[in-house]
Structure formats: C-alpha cells, structure tokens
Amino acid sequence: MNPAELKALPSPRFWRRVFCNLYEQLILLGVLAFTFLVPNLIIGIVFGVAIPSWLTFFYLYGVLAWYFTWYWRRSGQTLAMQTWRIQLITEDGYRPEKKQAFWRYVYGSLWLLPCLAIHAAFQLRGWQIISLLFVVALFCWPLTIYIDRKHRQGLPDRMAKTKLVELPRHPNKKVSNDTA
C-alpha cells in the first residue's frame, strides 16, 4: 500500500488494541526468556553472581527498545501487530525512522510511571505488582485513545507523531482472469 492509502486507514478499535497487547506480552515472554534468563543463568552459574536489579531493569528496557524499534523500522509491525493487522506509520503514512520509532517506544513505556506511583503509595508485593503492571499496560494505557476523539490515537502516538492503523483483511487481493 502506498503512504496515502495507509494514512487513510482507520485507527484500530479499543478491543483490537487490547488483544494485540495481550498477544504481544505472550511473545515478549519468549523474547525476555531468551535474552534475559539465558545470560543471567550463565553468569550466575559460571561466576556465581547476580546482576543488580537496577541494571537488570535497564538491560530489559534496552532489549525491549531494540525489539520494538527494529520491528517498527523494518515493517511498521511487531509479530503481534502482524497477526492483528495493525501497523505503525508516521502521520504522513510512511514507516517511522529509527529515532521516531525509538521515541514511540519511550513514550509507550510511560505507563510505568503511574505503576511506580501506585507501588510507592501502597507498598505492593509479589503478584500485586505483576497484576498492576498487567492491568495498566493491557487496559488502562489503550484507553488513552479516547482522549483523541477525532483520530483515536493513544498518547504515545500523539507524542511521537505516529499513528496506528488497522490494515484491511485482504489487501491488494488479485483476481485471476485465467479460465484455462
């Protein structure tokens, strides 16, 4: 599809975003298991040390930044977005540049700030923290599409000057005229 056609596509609805986010979280379990657990196990077994939690956070943040930036720059879609026919484009209909994709990731991860505030206020433990992160990332953050009534774009997209579009079910489907 050309940029003008992509730009004209509708924004994904709330539930499509939620299910795409849920599927993305399942995929990220595998990504994080491979990029986090394997190196940490090797370091722990070979050297007998554990990586400090603050360093672990920045390492994981960097791994996820690379994952999203790479996919968005390459095709405008992560694996989950491909399944749910959602694409990230610039406001002009093009794939985002590397810098813009990175900032879209940074803005998209701002949902961590209310989670940190709630955690500080209520001293959450264990599964309470995981539940909070899950609910905010999966449901509350996608609700920001209702702030932008006209275009239905979430806060990260408005801040990064990108937009999510819902791709048609069968784009550019060719009909064959061969009868032989």
CSV table of N, CA, C and O in Angstrom, one decimal, residues 91-159:
chain,number,residue,atom,x,y,z
A,91,GLU,N,2.6,10.2,10.6
A,91,GLU,CA,1.4,10.9,10.3
A,91,GLU,C,1.3,11.1,8.8
A,91,GLU,O,0.2,11.3,8.3
A,92,ASP,N,2.4,11.0,8.0
A,92,ASP,CA,2.3,11.1,6.6
A,92,ASP,C,2.1,9.8,5.9
A,92,ASP,O,2.1,9.7,4.7
A,93,GLY,N,2.1,8.6,6.6
A,93,GLY,CA,1.8,7.3,6.0
A,93,GLY,C,3.0,6.5,5.8
A,93,GLY,O,2.9,5.4,5.2
A,94,TYR,N,4.2,6.9,6.2
A,94,TYR,CA,5.4,6.1,6.0
A,94,TYR,C,5.8,5.3,7.2
A,94,TYR,O,5.3,5.6,8.3
A,95,ARG,N,6.7,4.4,7.0
A,95,ARG,CA,7.3,3.7,8.2
A,95,ARG,C,8.1,4.7,9.0
A,95,ARG,O,8.8,5.6,8.4
A,96,PRO,N,8.1,4.6,10.3
A,96,PRO,CA,8.8,5.5,11.1
A,96,PRO,C,10.3,5.3,11.0
A,96,PRO,O,10.8,4.2,10.8
A,97,GLU,N,11.1,6.4,11.1
A,97,GLU,CA,12.5,6.4,11.1
A,97,GLU,C,13.0,5.8,12.4
A,97,GLU,O,12.2,5.8,13.4
A,98,LYS,N,14.2,5.5,12.5
A,98,LYS,CA,14.8,4.8,13.7
A,98,LYS,C,14.6,5.7,15.0
A,98,LYS,O,14.1,5.2,16.0
A,99,LYS,N,14.9,7.0,14.9
A,99,LYS,CA,14.7,7.9,16.0
A,99,LYS,C,13.3,8.0,16.4
A,99,LYS,O,12.9,8.0,17.6
A,100,GLN,N,12.4,8.1,15.5
A,100,GLN,CA,11.0,8.2,15.8
A,100,GLN,C,10.4,7.0,16.4
A,100,GLN,O,9.6,7.0,17.3
A,101,ALA,N,10.8,5.8,15.9
A,101,ALA,CA,10.4,4.5,16.4
A,101,ALA,C,10.9,4.4,17.9
A,101,ALA,O,10.2,3.9,18.7
A,102,PHE,N,12.1,4.8,18.1
A,102,PHE,CA,12.7,4.7,19.5
A,102,PHE,C,11.9,5.6,20.4
A,102,PHE,O,11.5,5.2,21.5
A,103,TRP,N,11.6,6.8,20.0
A,103,TRP,CA,10.8,7.7,20.9
A,103,TRP,C,9.4,7.2,21.1
A,103,TRP,O,8.8,7.4,22.1
A,104,ARG,N,8.8,6.6,20.1
A,104,ARG,CA,7.5,6.0,20.2
A,104,ARG,C,7.5,4.9,21.3
A,104,ARG,O,6.6,4.8,22.1
A,105,TYR,N,8.6,4.1,21.4
A,105,TYR,CA,8.8,3.1,22.4
A,105,TYR,C,8.9,3.8,23.8
A,105,TYR,O,8.3,3.4,24.7
A,106,VAL,N,9.7,4.9,23.9
A,106,VAL,CA,9.9,5.6,25.1
A,106,VAL,C,8.6,6.1,25.6
A,106,VAL,O,8.2,5.9,26.8
A,107,TYR,N,7.8,6.8,24.7
A,107,TYR,CA,6.5,7.3,25.1
A,107,TYR,C,5.5,6.2,25.5
A,107,TYR,O,4.7,6.4,26.4
A,108,GLY,N,5.7,5.1,24.8
A,108,GLY,CA,4.8,4.0,25.0
A,108,GLY,C,5.1,3.3,26.4
A,108,GLY,O,4.2,2.6,26.9
A,109,SER,N,6.2,3.5,26.9
A,109,SER,CA,6.6,2.9,28.2
A,109,SER,C,6.3,3.8,29.4
A,109,SER,O,6.6,3.5,30.5
A,110,LEU,N,5.7,5.0,29.1
A,110,LEU,CA,5.4,5.9,30.2
A,110,LEU,C,4.4,5.4,31.2
A,110,LEU,O,4.2,5.9,32.3
A,111,TRP,N,3.7,4.3,30.8
A,111,TRP,CA,2.7,3.7,31.6
A,111,TRP,C,3.3,3.2,32.9
A,111,TRP,O,2.6,2.9,33.9
A,112,LEU,N,4.7,3.0,32.9
A,112,LEU,CA,5.4,2.5,34.1
A,112,LEU,C,5.3,3.6,35.2
A,112,LEU,O,5.3,3.2,36.4
A,113,LEU,N,5.2,4.9,34.9
A,113,LEU,CA,5.2,5.9,35.9
A,113,LEU,C,4.0,5.9,36.8
A,113,LEU,O,4.2,5.9,38.1
A,114,PRO,N,2.8,5.7,36.4
A,114,PRO,CA,1.7,5.6,37.3
A,114,PRO,C,1.8,4.3,38.1
A,114,PRO,O,1.4,4.2,39.3
A,115,CYS,N,2.4,3.2,37.5
A,115,CYS,CA,2.6,2.0,38.3
A,115,CYS,C,3.6,2.2,39.4
A,115,CYS,O,3.3,1.7,40.5
A,116,LEU,N,4.6,2.9,39.2
A,116,LEU,CA,5.6,3.2,40.2
A,116,LEU,C,5.0,4.1,41.3
A,116,LEU,O,5.2,3.8,42.5
A,117,ALA,N,4.2,5.0,41.0
A,117,ALA,CA,3.5,5.9,42.0
A,117,ALA,C,2.5,5.0,42.8
A,117,ALA,O,2.5,5.2,44.1
A,118,ILE,N,1.8,4.2,42.2
A,118,ILE,CA,0.8,3.3,42.9
A,118,ILE,C,1.6,2.3,43.8
A,118,ILE,O,1.3,2.1,45.0
A,119,HIS,N,2.7,1.8,43.3
A,119,HIS,CA,3.5,0.9,44.1
A,119,HIS,C,4.1,1.6,45.3
A,119,HIS,O,4.1,1.1,46.5
A,120,ALA,N,4.6,2.8,45.2
A,120,ALA,CA,5.1,3.6,46.3
A,120,ALA,C,4.1,4.0,47.3
A,120,ALA,O,4.3,3.9,48.5
A,121,ALA,N,2.9,4.3,46.8
A,121,ALA,CA,1.8,4.7,47.8
A,121,ALA,C,1.2,3.5,48.6
A,121,ALA,O,0.9,3.6,49.7
A,122,PHE,N,1.2,2.3,48.0
A,122,PHE,CA,0.5,1.2,48.6
A,122,PHE,C,1.4,0.0,49.0
A,122,PHE,O,1.0,-1.0,49.5
A,123,GLN,N,2.7,0.2,48.7
A,123,GLN,CA,3.7,-0.9,49.0
A,123,GLN,C,3.3,-2.3,48.6
A,123,GLN,O,3.1,-3.2,49.4
A,124,LEU,N,3.0,-2.4,47.3
A,124,LEU,CA,2.5,-3.7,46.7
A,124,LEU,C,3.6,-4.7,46.8
A,124,LEU,O,4.8,-4.4,46.8
A,125,ARG,N,3.2,-6.0,46.8
A,125,ARG,CA,4.2,-7.1,46.9
A,125,ARG,C,3.9,-8.1,45.8
A,125,ARG,O,2.7,-8.3,45.5
A,126,GLY,N,4.9,-8.8,45.4
A,126,GLY,CA,4.7,-10.0,44.5
A,126,GLY,C,3.7,-9.9,43.4
A,126,GLY,O,3.9,-9.1,42.5
A,127,TRP,N,2.7,-10.7,43.5
A,127,TRP,CA,1.7,-10.8,42.4
A,127,TRP,C,0.8,-9.5,42.3
A,127,TRP,O,0.3,-9.2,41.2
A,128,GLN,N,0.8,-8.7,43.4
A,128,GLN,CA,0.1,-7.4,43.3
A,128,GLN,C,0.8,-6.5,42.3
A,128,GLN,O,0.1,-5.8,41.5
A,129,ILE,N,2.1,-6.5,42.3
A,129,ILE,CA,2.9,-5.7,41.3
A,129,ILE,C,2.7,-6.2,39.9
A,129,ILE,O,2.4,-5.4,39.0
A,130,ILE,N,2.7,-7.5,39.7
A,130,ILE,CA,2.6,-8.1,38.4
A,130,ILE,C,1.1,-7.8,37.9
A,130,ILE,O,0.9,-7.4,36.7
A,131,SER,N,0.1,-7.9,38.8
A,131,SER,CA,-1.2,-7.6,38.4
A,131,SER,C,-1.4,-6.2,38.0
A,131,SER,O,-2.1,-5.8,37.0
A,132,LEU,N,-0.8,-5.3,38.8
A,132,LEU,CA,-0.9,-3.8,38.5
A,132,LEU,C,-0.3,-3.6,37.1
A,132,LEU,O,-0.9,-2.9,36.2
A,133,LEU,N,0.9,-4.1,36.8
A,133,LEU,CA,1.6,-3.8,35.6
A,133,LEU,C,0.7,-4.4,34.4
A,133,LEU,O,0.6,-3.7,33.4
A,134,PHE,N,0.2,-5.6,34.6
A,134,PHE,CA,-0.6,-6.2,33.6
A,134,PHE,C,-1.9,-5.4,33.3
A,134,PHE,O,-2.2,-5.1,32.1
A,135,VAL,N,-2.6,-5.0,34.3
A,135,VAL,CA,-3.9,-4.2,34.1
A,135,VAL,C,-3.6,-2.9,33.4
A,135,VAL,O,-4.3,-2.5,32.5
A,136,VAL,N,-2.6,-2.1,33.9
A,136,VAL,CA,-2.3,-0.8,33.4
A,136,VAL,C,-1.9,-0.9,31.9
A,136,VAL,O,-2.4,-0.2,31.1
A,137,ALA,N,-0.9,-1.8,31.6
A,137,ALA,CA,-0.4,-2.0,30.3
A,137,ALA,C,-1.5,-2.5,29.3
A,137,ALA,O,-1.6,-2.1,28.2
A,138,LEU,N,-2.3,-3.4,29.8
A,138,LEU,CA,-3.2,-4.1,28.9
A,138,LEU,C,-4.5,-3.3,28.7
A,138,LEU,O,-5.0,-3.2,27.6
A,139,PHE,N,-5.0,-2.6,29.7
A,139,PHE,CA,-6.3,-2.0,29.6
A,139,PHE,C,-6.3,-0.4,29.7
A,139,PHE,O,-6.8,0.3,28.9
A,140,CYS,N,-5.6,0.0,30.8
A,140,CYS,CA,-5.6,1.5,31.0
A,140,CYS,C,-4.9,2.3,30.0
A,140,CYS,O,-5.4,3.3,29.5
A,141,TRP,N,-3.7,1.9,29.5
A,141,TRP,CA,-3.0,2.6,28.6
A,141,TRP,C,-3.7,2.7,27.2
A,141,TRP,O,-3.8,3.8,26.6
A,142,PRO,N,-4.3,1.6,26.7
A,142,PRO,CA,-5.0,1.7,25.5
A,142,PRO,C,-6.3,2.6,25.6
A,142,PRO,O,-6.7,3.1,24.6
A,143,LEU,N,-6.8,2.9,26.8
A,143,LEU,CA,-7.9,3.8,27.0
A,143,LEU,C,-7.6,5.2,26.6
A,143,LEU,O,-8.5,6.0,26.3
A,144,THR,N,-6.3,5.5,26.5
A,144,THR,CA,-5.9,6.9,26.1
A,144,THR,C,-6.4,7.2,24.7
A,144,THR,O,-6.3,8.4,24.3
A,145,ILE,N,-6.8,6.3,23.9
A,145,ILE,CA,-7.3,6.6,22.5
A,145,ILE,C,-8.6,7.4,22.6
A,145,ILE,O,-8.9,8.2,21.7
A,146,TYR,N,-9.3,7.4,23.8
A,146,TYR,CA,-10.5,8.2,23.9
A,146,TYR,C,-10.2,9.6,24.2
A,146,TYR,O,-11.1,10.5,24.2
A,147,ILE,N,-9.0,10.0,24.5
A,147,ILE,CA,-8.6,11.4,24.7
A,147,ILE,C,-8.6,12.1,23.4
A,147,ILE,O,-9.1,13.2,23.3
A,148,ASP,N,-8.2,11.4,22.4
A,148,ASP,CA,-8.1,12.0,21.0
A,148,ASP,C,-9.4,11.5,20.3
A,148,ASP,O,-9.4,10.5,19.6
A,149,ARG,N,-10.5,12.2,20.4
A,149,ARG,CA,-11.8,11.8,19.9
A,149,ARG,C,-11.8,11.8,18.4
A,149,ARG,O,-12.5,10.9,17.8
A,150,LYS,N,-11.0,12.6,17.7
A,150,LYS,CA,-11.1,12.7,16.3
A,150,LYS,C,-10.4,11.5,15.6
A,150,LYS,O,-10.9,10.9,14.7
A,151,HIS,N,-9.1,11.3,16.0
A,151,HIS,CA,-8.3,10.3,15.3
A,151,HIS,C,-8.1,9.0,16.1
A,151,HIS,O,-7.6,8.0,15.5
A,152,ARG,N,-8.6,8.9,17.3
A,152,ARG,CA,-8.5,7.7,18.1
A,152,ARG,C,-7.0,7.2,18.2
A,152,ARG,O,-6.8,6.0,18.0
A,153,GLN,N,-6.1,8.1,18.5
A,153,GLN,CA,-4.7,7.6,18.7
A,153,GLN,C,-4.3,7.8,20.1
A,153,GLN,O,-4.7,8.8,20.8
A,154,GLY,N,-3.6,6.8,20.7
A,154,GLY,CA,-3.1,6.9,22.0
A,154,GLY,C,-2.1,7.9,22.3
A,154,GLY,O,-1.5,8.5,21.4
A,155,LEU,N,-1.8,8.2,23.6
A,155,LEU,CA,-0.8,9.2,23.9
A,155,LEU,C,0.6,8.9,23.3
A,155,LEU,O,1.2,9.9,22.8
A,156,PRO,N,1.1,7.7,23.3
A,156,PRO,CA,2.4,7.5,22.7
A,156,PRO,C,2.4,7.9,21.2
A,156,PRO,O,3.4,8.5,20.8
A,157,ASP,N,1.4,7.7,20.5
A,157,ASP,CA,1.3,8.0,19.1
A,157,ASP,C,1.2,9.5,18.9
A,157,ASP,O,1.8,10.1,18.0
A,158,ARG,N,0.4,10.2,19.7
A,158,ARG,CA,0.3,11.6,19.6
A,158,ARG,C,1.6,12.3,19.9
A,158,ARG,O,2.0,13.2,19.2
A,159,MET,N,2.3,11.8,20.9
A,159,MET,CA,3.6,12.4,21.3
A,159,MET,C,4.7,12.1,20.3
A,159,MET,O,5.5,13.0,20.1
